[in-house]
Every structure is written in C-alpha cells, then in structure tokens.
C-alpha cells in the first residue's frame, strides 16, 4: 500500500492507498487527484470556504459504486471545520473546507467531487449564489448554448451580473452572485419567474415543466438547486466520469467556441488553462440584491 504526504496549510496530509486507480480506464490514481487539487487550490478554495459540503466518495474507484456523505465521520481529524445545521427532524454536521489541507484530506477519503451549498454556513438560509442548471434534452449540446445565451441576455436586461461554467457532466451552469439578503424561498421564486418568462418568450425551445413527459423535447430550465440544503458542483471540481472531466469556469465569449462541450476540460487537459488567466477574474465580487431586478422583471 503506497502512501504520499503533502505538506500544505502548515500540516502534513497523508494520502493512503495513493496508487489506487480511481479512474481505472484512464490510469488516474488518488495521488494524481490530490496533486490536481493541490495545484488548483488557489482557484477552487474561494468557492469552498465557509460552505457546507456534500462529499461524493468512490473508495474503490468510479466503476465500483459511490456514496454521498453529509455527516462528518467520527474519524475525521479535529482540525477539519464542521457546522451543525438543522434538517427536518434533526441536524447534520457538515464538513467545511476552509484550507488546502482539508481539501487534500477529503481526497484521501476518496472524495472525487465536493458539492457545495449555495449559501455559507453562517447564514445557511440566505444564499450568495443563484444557479440555473441547463442540461440538453437529448444528445445535442446546441440547445444548451442557445439557452445559456438567452438567459444571459435576460439577466443582463434585469441588471444582474452572471458567471458561466461547464458542469463536467452534461450541461452548463449560469450563476448570479447575491448579497445574502434574500432567503432561499425568495431567491427560488425569483429564479422561477425568470425561467417562466424565458420559456414564455421561447416556447418552442424552452420549458419549466418538471415532468419529462411534458417537455416534448424542449430544454428544461432547472432552478431546483436554489433551496436550503441543496448543492451544486464546485467550480474546478473533478467529476466521477470517464476521462475525469472538470467543472470549468468560462468567459461568456467562450460560449460560441466550436469545441465547447460540458466535458471539454479534463484532469489531463486542464493544465494549460490553469496557467492562463482565470475566466472569472472579472466576476463581480460584490453580490447583488434582487430587489431592483425583481422590479424590472415585473415590467417585462
């Protein structure tokens, strides 16, 4: 059994079974995954700090089952931050990843993908992100590009800044930074109103019908992640799929790139991208209120 040590955040993190192939068809080991997360740390940590996480763990690799973990196990070291938050009928003690040592420790636990809350643990019912999840209705990716462009245009009409990313799975996420003043119920209602208006404008292409039978080949504008306790994939996280695709932040100018797909960037191919500028470097650091946007929406 191989062991690899990483000295980060003032701690030594031991990765046991470092040679274990988490992606057998690609030969990607636990050590390879840890090395990636160490390298991408400066970019991914701002999207993790202070947030409750759900861990997608694959102890025997992506071909041999997974489990989704919320509660922090008893064996996690004391230095990993935790937050106990209410759920229906009880509480859950979530891990919070505030530093690189924690992130690499999670990799050592065969966590391939950290899924983050859209709110921070100090105000768990007040999100600082709104997300629209756009997946294709079939195999063609073009409807996703089209929906993202239309959504960008509408949110710009409403005076809201947006950020775009691949999910590393099937589609794209469009995100809006918020000021944490509105609770989840209000944010979700606003997202639903935006989606309803966009679907009304483009009824042949888009729908808000949650039942697949009612969609009739149209792209579903999914706003379901905007709720207490729900999660979304973290920017720069690796997905547990063949090829180890990465959820990659994009600039809006990249939406029309001919080679853009949800899995365009992988663990093996993202290195050059990380050497360049962060596409979200100009992303609004100051979250916006929805009040003015809601007033504009009512007039459309």
PDB file of C-alpha atoms in Angstrom:
ATOM      1  CA  UNK A   1       0.000   0.000   0.000  1.00  0.00           C
ATOM      2  CA  UNK A   2       1.571   3.272  -1.133  1.00  0.00           C
ATOM      3  CA  UNK A   3       1.362   6.467   0.906  1.00  0.00           C
ATOM      4  CA  UNK A   4       2.056  10.006  -0.293  1.00  0.00           C
ATOM      5  CA  UNK A   5       2.488  13.003   2.015  1.00  0.00           C
ATOM      6  CA  UNK A   6       1.596  16.586   1.111  1.00  0.00           C
ATOM      7  CA  UNK A   7       2.840  19.496   3.200  1.00  0.00           C
ATOM      8  CA  UNK A   8       0.147  22.179   2.878  1.00  0.00           C
ATOM      9  CA  UNK A   9      -1.542  24.791   5.090  1.00  0.00           C
ATOM     10  CA  UNK A  10       1.028  24.149   7.788  1.00  0.00           C
ATOM     11  CA  UNK A  11       0.070  20.470   8.036  1.00  0.00           C
ATOM     12  CA  UNK A  12       1.241  17.168   6.637  1.00  0.00           C
ATOM     13  CA  UNK A  13      -1.643  15.374   4.941  1.00  0.00           C
ATOM     14  CA  UNK A  14      -1.136  11.664   4.408  1.00  0.00           C
ATOM     15  CA  UNK A  15      -2.778  10.126   1.361  1.00  0.00           C
ATOM     16  CA  UNK A  16      -3.102   6.393   1.937  1.00  0.00           C
ATOM     17  CA  UNK A  17      -3.544   3.947  -0.955  1.00  0.00           C
ATOM     18  CA  UNK A  18      -2.150   6.749  -3.098  1.00  0.00           C
ATOM     19  CA  UNK A  19      -1.631   4.385  -6.023  1.00  0.00           C
ATOM     20  CA  UNK A  20      -5.295   3.314  -6.036  1.00  0.00           C
ATOM     21  CA  UNK A  21      -6.725   3.961  -9.507  1.00  0.00           C
ATOM     22  CA  UNK A  22      -9.894   5.977  -9.017  1.00  0.00           C
ATOM     23  CA  UNK A  23     -10.346   6.226 -12.798  1.00  0.00           C
ATOM     24  CA  UNK A  24      -9.235   2.743 -13.950  1.00  0.00           C
ATOM     25  CA  UNK A  25      -9.694   3.313 -17.685  1.00  0.00           C
ATOM     26  CA  UNK A  26      -7.566   6.452 -17.524  1.00  0.00           C
ATOM     27  CA  UNK A  27      -4.958   5.277 -15.030  1.00  0.00           C
ATOM     28  CA  UNK A  28      -5.674   8.233 -12.737  1.00  0.00           C
ATOM     29  CA  UNK A  29      -4.738   7.476  -9.145  1.00  0.00           C
ATOM     30  CA  UNK A  30      -5.678   9.012  -5.828  1.00  0.00           C
ATOM     31  CA  UNK A  31      -2.248  10.677  -5.792  1.00  0.00           C
ATOM     32  CA  UNK A  32      -2.920  12.199  -9.228  1.00  0.00           C
ATOM     33  CA  UNK A  33      -6.228  13.584  -7.976  1.00  0.00           C
ATOM     34  CA  UNK A  34      -4.587  15.023  -4.862  1.00  0.00           C
ATOM     35  CA  UNK A  35      -1.867  16.628  -6.978  1.00  0.00           C
ATOM     36  CA  UNK A  36      -4.529  18.284  -9.160  1.00  0.00           C
ATOM     37  CA  UNK A  37      -6.449  19.676  -6.201  1.00  0.00           C
ATOM     38  CA  UNK A  38      -3.191  20.945  -4.682  1.00  0.00           C
ATOM     39  CA  UNK A  39      -2.407  22.736  -7.916  1.00  0.00           C
ATOM     40  CA  UNK A  40      -5.880  24.190  -8.370  1.00  0.00           C
ATOM     41  CA  UNK A  41      -6.177  25.167  -4.708  1.00  0.00           C
ATOM     42  CA  UNK A  42      -5.893  28.957  -5.197  1.00  0.00           C
ATOM     43  CA  UNK A  43      -8.795  28.853  -7.647  1.00  0.00           C
ATOM     44  CA  UNK A  44     -11.120  26.344  -6.027  1.00  0.00           C
ATOM     45  CA  UNK A  45     -10.784  27.332  -2.358  1.00  0.00           C
ATOM     46  CA  UNK A  46     -12.584  30.707  -2.708  1.00  0.00           C
ATOM     47  CA  UNK A  47     -15.597  28.703  -3.919  1.00  0.00           C
ATOM     48  CA  UNK A  48     -15.430  26.294  -0.962  1.00  0.00           C
ATOM     49  CA  UNK A  49     -14.578  28.383   2.086  1.00  0.00           C
ATOM     50  CA  UNK A  50     -17.307  28.719   4.655  1.00  0.00           C
ATOM     51  CA  UNK A  51     -19.734  26.424   2.842  1.00  0.00           C
ATOM     52  CA  UNK A  52     -21.279  23.155   3.978  1.00  0.00           C
ATOM     53  CA  UNK A  53     -20.296  20.326   1.643  1.00  0.00           C
ATOM     54  CA  UNK A  54     -21.697  17.060   0.405  1.00  0.00           C
ATOM     55  CA  UNK A  55     -18.893  14.658  -0.452  1.00  0.00           C
ATOM     56  CA  UNK A  56     -19.117  12.309  -3.428  1.00  0.00           C
ATOM     57  CA  UNK A  57     -16.874   9.419  -2.428  1.00  0.00           C
ATOM     58  CA  UNK A  58     -15.681   6.476  -4.539  1.00  0.00           C
ATOM     59  CA  UNK A  59     -13.465   4.325  -2.279  1.00  0.00           C
ATOM     60  CA  UNK A  60     -12.985   1.656  -4.942  1.00  0.00           C
ATOM     61  CA  UNK A  61     -12.966   3.889  -7.995  1.00  0.00           C
ATOM     62  CA  UNK A  62     -15.667   5.265 -10.255  1.00  0.00           C
ATOM     63  CA  UNK A  63     -16.582   1.843 -11.670  1.00  0.00           C
ATOM     64  CA  UNK A  64     -17.426   0.325  -8.303  1.00  0.00           C
ATOM     65  CA  UNK A  65     -20.144   2.393  -6.666  1.00  0.00           C
ATOM     66  CA  UNK A  66     -20.288   5.665  -4.800  1.00  0.00           C
ATOM     67  CA  UNK A  67     -21.876   7.184  -1.760  1.00  0.00           C
ATOM     68  CA  UNK A  68     -22.848  10.743  -0.949  1.00  0.00           C
ATOM     69  CA  UNK A  69     -21.815  11.857   2.516  1.00  0.00           C
ATOM     70  CA  UNK A  70     -23.091  14.818   4.506  1.00  0.00           C
ATOM     71  CA  UNK A  71     -22.382  13.966   8.155  1.00  0.00           C
ATOM     72  CA  UNK A  72     -18.735  14.216   9.213  1.00  0.00           C
ATOM     73  CA  UNK A  73     -17.486  10.756  10.271  1.00  0.00           C
ATOM     74  CA  UNK A  74     -16.061  10.345  13.760  1.00  0.00           C
ATOM     75  CA  UNK A  75     -12.589   9.577  12.406  1.00  0.00           C
ATOM     76  CA  UNK A  76     -12.129  12.955  10.688  1.00  0.00           C
ATOM     77  CA  UNK A  77      -9.415  14.966  12.484  1.00  0.00           C
ATOM     78  CA  UNK A  78     -10.407  17.773  14.837  1.00  0.00           C
ATOM     79  CA  UNK A  79      -8.764  20.430  12.657  1.00  0.00           C
ATOM     80  CA  UNK A  80     -11.341  19.971   9.886  1.00  0.00           C
ATOM     81  CA  UNK A  81     -14.029  22.596  10.334  1.00  0.00           C
ATOM     82  CA  UNK A  82     -17.605  21.469  10.897  1.00  0.00           C
ATOM     83  CA  UNK A  83     -21.006  23.126  11.057  1.00  0.00           C
ATOM     84  CA  UNK A  84     -24.092  21.554  12.585  1.00  0.00           C
ATOM     85  CA  UNK A  85     -27.163  22.690  10.694  1.00  0.00           C
ATOM     86  CA  UNK A  86     -30.831  21.851  11.085  1.00  0.00           C
ATOM     87  CA  UNK A  87     -32.698  19.470   8.849  1.00  0.00           C
ATOM     88  CA  UNK A  88     -36.230  18.150   9.076  1.00  0.00           C
ATOM     89  CA  UNK A  89     -36.367  16.044  12.213  1.00  0.00           C
ATOM     90  CA  UNK A  90     -32.820  16.690  13.395  1.00  0.00           C
ATOM     91  CA  UNK A  91     -29.424  18.093  12.460  1.00  0.00           C
ATOM     92  CA  UNK A  92     -26.492  17.297  10.175  1.00  0.00           C
ATOM     93  CA  UNK A  93     -22.854  18.074  10.945  1.00  0.00           C
ATOM     94  CA  UNK A  94     -21.347  19.105   7.614  1.00  0.00           C
ATOM     95  CA  UNK A  95     -17.668  19.366   6.701  1.00  0.00           C
ATOM     96  CA  UNK A  96     -16.475  22.845   5.718  1.00  0.00           C
ATOM     97  CA  UNK A  97     -13.363  23.134   3.546  1.00  0.00           C
ATOM     98  CA  UNK A  98     -11.514  26.293   4.537  1.00  0.00           C
ATOM     99  CA  UNK A  99      -7.977  25.352   3.527  1.00  0.00           C
ATOM    100  CA  UNK A 100      -5.928  23.179   1.226  1.00  0.00           C
ATOM    101  CA  UNK A 101      -5.096  20.645   3.932  1.00  0.00           C
ATOM    102  CA  UNK A 102      -8.801  19.898   4.348  1.00  0.00           C
ATOM    103  CA  UNK A 103      -9.305  19.546   0.595  1.00  0.00           C
ATOM    104  CA  UNK A 104      -6.449  17.064   0.280  1.00  0.00           C
ATOM    105  CA  UNK A 105      -7.636  15.141   3.326  1.00  0.00           C
ATOM    106  CA  UNK A 106     -11.014  14.746   1.600  1.00  0.00           C
ATOM    107  CA  UNK A 107      -9.234  13.421  -1.493  1.00  0.00           C
ATOM    108  CA  UNK A 108      -7.519  10.925   0.782  1.00  0.00           C
ATOM    109  CA  UNK A 109     -11.009   9.771   1.754  1.00  0.00           C
ATOM    110  CA  UNK A 110     -11.671   9.121  -1.963  1.00  0.00           C
ATOM    111  CA  UNK A 111     -13.833  12.217  -2.323  1.00  0.00           C
ATOM    112  CA  UNK A 112     -13.628  12.903  -6.044  1.00  0.00           C
ATOM    113  CA  UNK A 113     -16.190  15.714  -6.179  1.00  0.00           C
ATOM    114  CA  UNK A 114     -17.051  18.216  -3.437  1.00  0.00           C
ATOM    115  CA  UNK A 115     -20.579  19.528  -3.926  1.00  0.00           C
ATOM    116  CA  UNK A 116     -21.128  22.881  -2.228  1.00  0.00           C
ATOM    117  CA  UNK A 117     -24.130  24.662  -0.785  1.00  0.00           C
ATOM    118  CA  UNK A 118     -25.194  27.896  -2.488  1.00  0.00           C
ATOM    119  CA  UNK A 119     -25.088  29.564   0.922  1.00  0.00           C
ATOM    120  CA  UNK A 120     -22.452  29.823   3.620  1.00  0.00           C
ATOM    121  CA  UNK A 121     -22.701  28.105   6.977  1.00  0.00           C
ATOM    122  CA  UNK A 122     -23.041  31.337   8.949  1.00  0.00           C
ATOM    123  CA  UNK A 123     -26.290  32.235   7.123  1.00  0.00           C
ATOM    124  CA  UNK A 124     -27.423  28.913   5.683  1.00  0.00           C
ATOM    125  CA  UNK A 125     -30.861  30.108   4.569  1.00  0.00           C
ATOM    126  CA  UNK A 126     -29.506  33.148   2.702  1.00  0.00           C
ATOM    127  CA  UNK A 127     -27.687  32.140  -0.495  1.00  0.00           C
ATOM    128  CA  UNK A 128     -24.928  34.157  -2.104  1.00  0.00           C
ATOM    129  CA  UNK A 129     -25.362  32.320  -5.402  1.00  0.00           C
ATOM    130  CA  UNK A 130     -28.344  31.677  -7.642  1.00  0.00           C
ATOM    131  CA  UNK A 131     -27.913  28.919 -10.214  1.00  0.00           C
ATOM    132  CA  UNK A 132     -29.709  27.869 -13.383  1.00  0.00           C
ATOM    133  CA  UNK A 133     -28.851  24.294 -14.360  1.00  0.00           C
ATOM    134  CA  UNK A 134     -29.025  23.723 -18.126  1.00  0.00           C
ATOM    135  CA  UNK A 135     -28.844  20.158 -19.430  1.00  0.00           C
ATOM    136  CA  UNK A 136     -29.608  19.136 -23.012  1.00  0.00           C
ATOM    137  CA  UNK A 137     -32.931  17.406 -23.710  1.00  0.00           C
ATOM    138  CA  UNK A 138     -31.073  14.878 -25.871  1.00  0.00           C
ATOM    139  CA  UNK A 139     -27.518  14.329 -27.077  1.00  0.00           C
ATOM    140  CA  UNK A 140     -27.183  17.628 -28.965  1.00  0.00           C
ATOM    141  CA  UNK A 141     -25.351  20.308 -26.957  1.00  0.00           C
ATOM    142  CA  UNK A 142     -26.511  23.226 -29.114  1.00  0.00           C
ATOM    143  CA  UNK A 143     -29.793  23.759 -27.188  1.00  0.00           C
ATOM    144  CA  UNK A 144     -27.702  24.327 -24.048  1.00  0.00           C
ATOM    145  CA  UNK A 145     -25.598  27.007 -25.748  1.00  0.00           C
ATOM    146  CA  UNK A 146     -28.745  28.671 -27.005  1.00  0.00           C
ATOM    147  CA  UNK A 147     -30.471  28.568 -23.612  1.00  0.00           C
ATOM    148  CA  UNK A 148     -27.396  29.960 -21.851  1.00  0.00           C
ATOM    149  CA  UNK A 149     -27.150  32.837 -24.330  1.00  0.00           C
ATOM    150  CA  UNK A 150     -30.850  33.677 -23.940  1.00  0.00           C
ATOM    151  CA  UNK A 151     -30.603  33.505 -20.164  1.00  0.00           C
ATOM    152  CA  UNK A 152     -27.528  35.734 -20.184  1.00  0.00           C
ATOM    153  CA  UNK A 153     -29.398  38.261 -22.304  1.00  0.00           C
ATOM    154  CA  UNK A 154     -32.421  38.296 -19.976  1.00  0.00           C
ATOM    155  CA  UNK A 155     -30.371  38.565 -16.788  1.00  0.00           C
ATOM    156  CA  UNK A 156     -28.454  41.426 -18.374  1.00  0.00           C
ATOM    157  CA  UNK A 157     -31.819  43.113 -19.044  1.00  0.00           C
ATOM    158  CA  UNK A 158     -32.520  42.749 -15.342  1.00  0.00           C
ATOM    159  CA  UNK A 159     -29.205  44.345 -14.413  1.00  0.00           C
ATOM    160  CA  UNK A 160     -27.690  41.209 -12.891  1.00  0.00           C
ATOM    161  CA  UNK A 161     -24.095  40.010 -13.350  1.00  0.00           C
ATOM    162  CA  UNK A 162     -23.646  36.392 -14.396  1.00  0.00           C
ATOM    163  CA  UNK A 163     -20.974  33.711 -14.484  1.00  0.00           C
ATOM    164  CA  UNK A 164     -20.844  30.659 -16.755  1.00  0.00           C
ATOM    165  CA  UNK A 165     -19.311  27.221 -16.228  1.00  0.00           C
ATOM    166  CA  UNK A 166     -19.350  23.732 -17.629  1.00  0.00           C
ATOM    167  CA  UNK A 167     -20.591  21.130 -15.168  1.00  0.00           C
ATOM    168  CA  UNK A 168     -18.185  18.425 -16.320  1.00  0.00           C
ATOM    169  CA  UNK A 169     -21.265  16.258 -16.758  1.00  0.00           C
ATOM    170  CA  UNK A 170     -23.999  17.076 -19.306  1.00  0.00           C
ATOM    171  CA  UNK A 171     -24.520  20.809 -19.401  1.00  0.00           C
ATOM    172  CA  UNK A 172     -23.784  24.313 -18.163  1.00  0.00           C
ATOM    173  CA  UNK A 173     -24.485  26.347 -15.036  1.00  0.00           C
ATOM    174  CA  UNK A 174     -25.354  30.032 -15.171  1.00  0.00           C
ATOM    175  CA  UNK A 175     -24.770  31.698 -11.799  1.00  0.00           C
ATOM    176  CA  UNK A 176     -25.705  35.066 -10.297  1.00  0.00           C
ATOM    177  CA  UNK A 177     -23.793  36.410  -7.234  1.00  0.00           C
ATOM    178  CA  UNK A 178     -26.165  37.593  -4.484  1.00  0.00           C
ATOM    179  CA  UNK A 179     -25.817  39.836  -1.434  1.00  0.00           C
ATOM    180  CA  UNK A 180     -27.256  37.258   1.015  1.00  0.00           C
ATOM    181  CA  UNK A 181     -30.197  39.469   1.938  1.00  0.00           C
ATOM    182  CA  UNK A 182     -32.955  37.325   0.407  1.00  0.00           C
ATOM    183  CA  UNK A 183     -33.796  33.890   1.855  1.00  0.00           C
ATOM    184  CA  UNK A 184     -33.880  30.784  -0.317  1.00  0.00           C
ATOM    185  CA  UNK A 185     -37.648  30.878  -0.801  1.00  0.00           C
ATOM    186  CA  UNK A 186     -37.465  34.377  -2.280  1.00  0.00           C
ATOM    187  CA  UNK A 187     -34.446  33.537  -4.447  1.00  0.00           C
ATOM    188  CA  UNK A 188     -36.120  30.397  -5.745  1.00  0.00           C
ATOM    189  CA  UNK A 189     -39.318  32.308  -6.532  1.00  0.00           C
ATOM    190  CA  UNK A 190     -37.314  34.903  -8.450  1.00  0.00           C
ATOM    191  CA  UNK A 191     -35.451  32.205 -10.396  1.00  0.00           C
ATOM    192  CA  UNK A 192     -38.773  30.563 -11.231  1.00  0.00           C
ATOM    193  CA  UNK A 193     -40.191  33.856 -12.513  1.00  0.00           C
ATOM    194  CA  UNK A 194     -37.114  34.390 -14.690  1.00  0.00           C
ATOM    195  CA  UNK A 195     -37.364  30.863 -16.085  1.00  0.00           C
ATOM    196  CA  UNK A 196     -41.112  31.234 -16.716  1.00  0.00           C
ATOM    197  CA  UNK A 197     -40.587  34.481 -18.631  1.00  0.00           C
ATOM    198  CA  UNK A 198     -37.789  32.996 -20.738  1.00  0.00           C
ATOM    199  CA  UNK A 199     -39.878  29.911 -21.527  1.00  0.00           C
ATOM    200  CA  UNK A 200     -42.827  32.133 -22.478  1.00  0.00           C
ATOM    201  CA  UNK A 201     -40.592  34.064 -24.852  1.00  0.00           C
ATOM    202  CA  UNK A 202     -39.237  30.877 -26.462  1.00  0.00           C
ATOM    203  CA  UNK A 203     -41.962  28.237 -26.032  1.00  0.00           C
ATOM    204  CA  UNK A 204     -40.682  26.020 -28.851  1.00  0.00           C
ATOM    205  CA  UNK A 205     -37.225  25.698 -27.295  1.00  0.00           C
ATOM    206  CA  UNK A 206     -37.558  26.033 -23.524  1.00  0.00           C
ATOM    207  CA  UNK A 207     -39.813  24.787 -20.751  1.00  0.00           C
ATOM    208  CA  UNK A 208     -40.197  24.892 -16.984  1.00  0.00           C
ATOM    209  CA  UNK A 209     -42.214  21.657 -16.882  1.00  0.00           C
ATOM    210  CA  UNK A 210     -40.619  19.411 -14.226  1.00  0.00           C
ATOM    211  CA  UNK A 211     -42.103  16.205 -15.697  1.00  0.00           C
ATOM    212  CA  UNK A 212     -40.123  14.839 -18.628  1.00  0.00           C
ATOM    213  CA  UNK A 213     -43.260  13.725 -20.433  1.00  0.00           C
ATOM    214  CA  UNK A 214     -44.442  17.339 -20.603  1.00  0.00           C
ATOM    215  CA  UNK A 215     -41.210  18.754 -22.012  1.00  0.00           C
ATOM    216  CA  UNK A 216     -41.663  17.377 -25.534  1.00  0.00           C
ATOM    217  CA  UNK A 217     -38.013  17.673 -26.497  1.00  0.00           C
ATOM    218  CA  UNK A 218     -37.543  21.171 -25.098  1.00  0.00           C
ATOM    219  CA  UNK A 219     -34.726  22.158 -22.750  1.00  0.00           C
ATOM    220  CA  UNK A 220     -35.742  22.287 -19.092  1.00  0.00           C
ATOM    221  CA  UNK A 221     -34.767  25.467 -17.230  1.00  0.00           C
ATOM    222  CA  UNK A 222     -33.882  23.838 -13.935  1.00  0.00           C
ATOM    223  CA  UNK A 223     -33.960  26.089 -10.850  1.00  0.00           C
ATOM    224  CA  UNK A 224     -34.395  23.279  -8.293  1.00  0.00           C
ATOM    225  CA  UNK A 225     -30.933  23.659  -6.741  1.00  0.00           C
ATOM    226  CA  UNK A 226     -31.925  27.013  -5.263  1.00  0.00           C
ATOM    227  CA  UNK A 227     -33.136  25.632  -1.941  1.00  0.00           C
ATOM    228  CA  UNK A 228     -31.906  25.093   1.592  1.00  0.00           C
ATOM    229  CA  UNK A 229     -29.718  22.005   1.836  1.00  0.00           C
ATOM    230  CA  UNK A 230     -29.335  21.571  -1.933  1.00  0.00           C
ATOM    231  CA  UNK A 231     -25.895  21.545  -3.530  1.00  0.00           C
ATOM    232  CA  UNK A 232     -24.198  22.325  -6.835  1.00  0.00           C
ATOM    233  CA  UNK A 233     -20.894  21.119  -8.204  1.00  0.00           C
ATOM    234  CA  UNK A 234     -17.974  23.301  -7.146  1.00  0.00           C
ATOM    235  CA  UNK A 235     -16.113  25.226  -9.870  1.00  0.00           C
ATOM    236  CA  UNK A 236     -12.884  23.380 -10.776  1.00  0.00           C
ATOM    237  CA  UNK A 237     -14.087  20.138  -9.168  1.00  0.00           C
ATOM    238  CA  UNK A 238     -13.358  16.835 -10.911  1.00  0.00           C
ATOM    239  CA  UNK A 239     -16.375  14.738 -11.884  1.00  0.00           C
ATOM    240  CA  UNK A 240     -16.564  10.981 -11.365  1.00  0.00           C
ATOM    241  CA  UNK A 241     -16.900  10.149 -15.036  1.00  0.00           C
ATOM    242  CA  UNK A 242     -14.592   8.502 -17.581  1.00  0.00           C
ATOM    243  CA  UNK A 243     -11.793  10.863 -18.531  1.00  0.00           C
ATOM    244  CA  UNK A 244     -12.052  12.784 -15.229  1.00  0.00           C
ATOM    245  CA  UNK A 245     -13.800  15.874 -16.653  1.00  0.00           C
ATOM    246  CA  UNK A 246     -13.541  19.139 -14.712  1.00  0.00           C
ATOM    247  CA  UNK A 247     -16.299  21.650 -13.950  1.00  0.00           C
ATOM    248  CA  UNK A 248     -14.643  24.602 -15.663  1.00  0.00           C
ATOM    249  CA  UNK A 249     -15.470  28.305 -15.303  1.00  0.00           C
ATOM    250  CA  UNK A 250     -15.846  30.043 -18.667  1.00  0.00           C
ATOM    251  CA  UNK A 251     -15.874  33.552 -20.008  1.00  0.00           C
ATOM    252  CA  UNK A 252     -19.051  34.376 -21.905  1.00  0.00           C
ATOM    253  CA  UNK A 253     -17.002  34.789 -25.088  1.00  0.00           C
ATOM    254  CA  UNK A 254     -16.234  31.052 -24.933  1.00  0.00           C
ATOM    255  CA  UNK A 255     -19.876  30.043 -25.228  1.00  0.00           C
ATOM    256  CA  UNK A 256     -19.625  30.046 -29.030  1.00  0.00           C
ATOM    257  CA  UNK A 257     -16.336  28.127 -29.188  1.00  0.00           C
ATOM    258  CA  UNK A 258     -16.820  25.255 -31.677  1.00  0.00           C
ATOM    259  CA  UNK A 259     -15.083  22.739 -29.411  1.00  0.00           C
ATOM    260  CA  UNK A 260     -17.064  23.611 -26.276  1.00  0.00           C
ATOM    261  CA  UNK A 261     -18.717  20.638 -24.590  1.00  0.00           C
ATOM    262  CA  UNK A 262     -19.636  20.005 -20.927  1.00  0.00           C
ATOM    263  CA  UNK A 263     -16.559  17.773 -20.641  1.00  0.00           C
ATOM    264  CA  UNK A 264     -14.219  19.874 -22.737  1.00  0.00           C
ATOM    265  CA  UNK A 265     -11.636  20.065 -19.934  1.00  0.00           C
ATOM    266  CA  UNK A 266     -10.345  17.035 -18.097  1.00  0.00           C
ATOM    267  CA  UNK A 267      -7.733  16.330 -15.454  1.00  0.00           C
ATOM    268  CA  UNK A 268      -5.257  15.565 -18.242  1.00  0.00           C
ATOM    269  CA  UNK A 269      -6.131  18.576 -20.410  1.00  0.00           C
ATOM    270  CA  UNK A 270      -6.758  21.452 -17.998  1.00  0.00           C
ATOM    271  CA  UNK A 271      -3.138  22.238 -17.178  1.00  0.00           C
ATOM    272  CA  UNK A 272      -2.652  24.878 -19.863  1.00  0.00           C
ATOM    273  CA  UNK A 273      -5.906  26.554 -18.860  1.00  0.00           C
ATOM    274  CA  UNK A 274      -4.752  26.861 -15.273  1.00  0.00           C
ATOM    275  CA  UNK A 275      -1.592  28.621 -16.445  1.00  0.00           C
ATOM    276  CA  UNK A 276      -3.673  31.368 -18.074  1.00  0.00           C
ATOM    277  CA  UNK A 277      -5.960  33.978 -16.582  1.00  0.00           C
ATOM    278  CA  UNK A 278      -8.932  32.876 -14.515  1.00  0.00           C
ATOM    279  CA  UNK A 279     -12.054  33.344 -16.690  1.00  0.00           C
ATOM    280  CA  UNK A 280     -13.876  34.507 -13.566  1.00  0.00           C
ATOM    281  CA  UNK A 281     -11.235  37.049 -12.561  1.00  0.00           C
ATOM    282  CA  UNK A 282     -13.654  39.818 -13.514  1.00  0.00           C
ATOM    283  CA  UNK A 283     -16.630  38.132 -11.881  1.00  0.00           C
ATOM    284  CA  UNK A 284     -18.451  40.524  -9.577  1.00  0.00           C
ATOM    285  CA  UNK A 285     -17.042  40.059  -6.086  1.00  0.00           C
ATOM    286  CA  UNK A 286     -19.911  42.022  -4.628  1.00  0.00           C
ATOM    287  CA  UNK A 287     -23.187  40.154  -4.597  1.00  0.00           C
ATOM    288  CA  UNK A 288     -26.262  41.909  -5.905  1.00  0.00           C
ATOM    289  CA  UNK A 289     -29.648  42.488  -4.365  1.00  0.00           C
ATOM    290  CA  UNK A 290     -32.620  41.055  -6.250  1.00  0.00           C
ATOM    291  CA  UNK A 291     -34.899  43.977  -5.359  1.00  0.00           C
ATOM    292  CA  UNK A 292     -34.153  46.147  -8.385  1.00  0.00           C
ATOM    293  CA  UNK A 293     -34.043  43.143 -10.701  1.00  0.00           C
ATOM    294  CA  UNK A 294     -37.427  41.975  -9.363  1.00  0.00           C
ATOM    295  CA  UNK A 295     -38.898  45.394 -10.116  1.00  0.00           C
ATOM    296  CA  UNK A 296     -37.541  45.265 -13.681  1.00  0.00           C
ATOM    297  CA  UNK A 297     -38.845  41.722 -14.113  1.00  0.00           C
ATOM    298  CA  UNK A 298     -42.382  42.772 -13.196  1.00  0.00           C
ATOM    299  CA  UNK A 299     -42.327  45.338 -16.004  1.00  0.00           C
ATOM    300  CA  UNK A 300     -41.313  42.884 -18.736  1.00  0.00           C
TER     301      UNK A 300
END
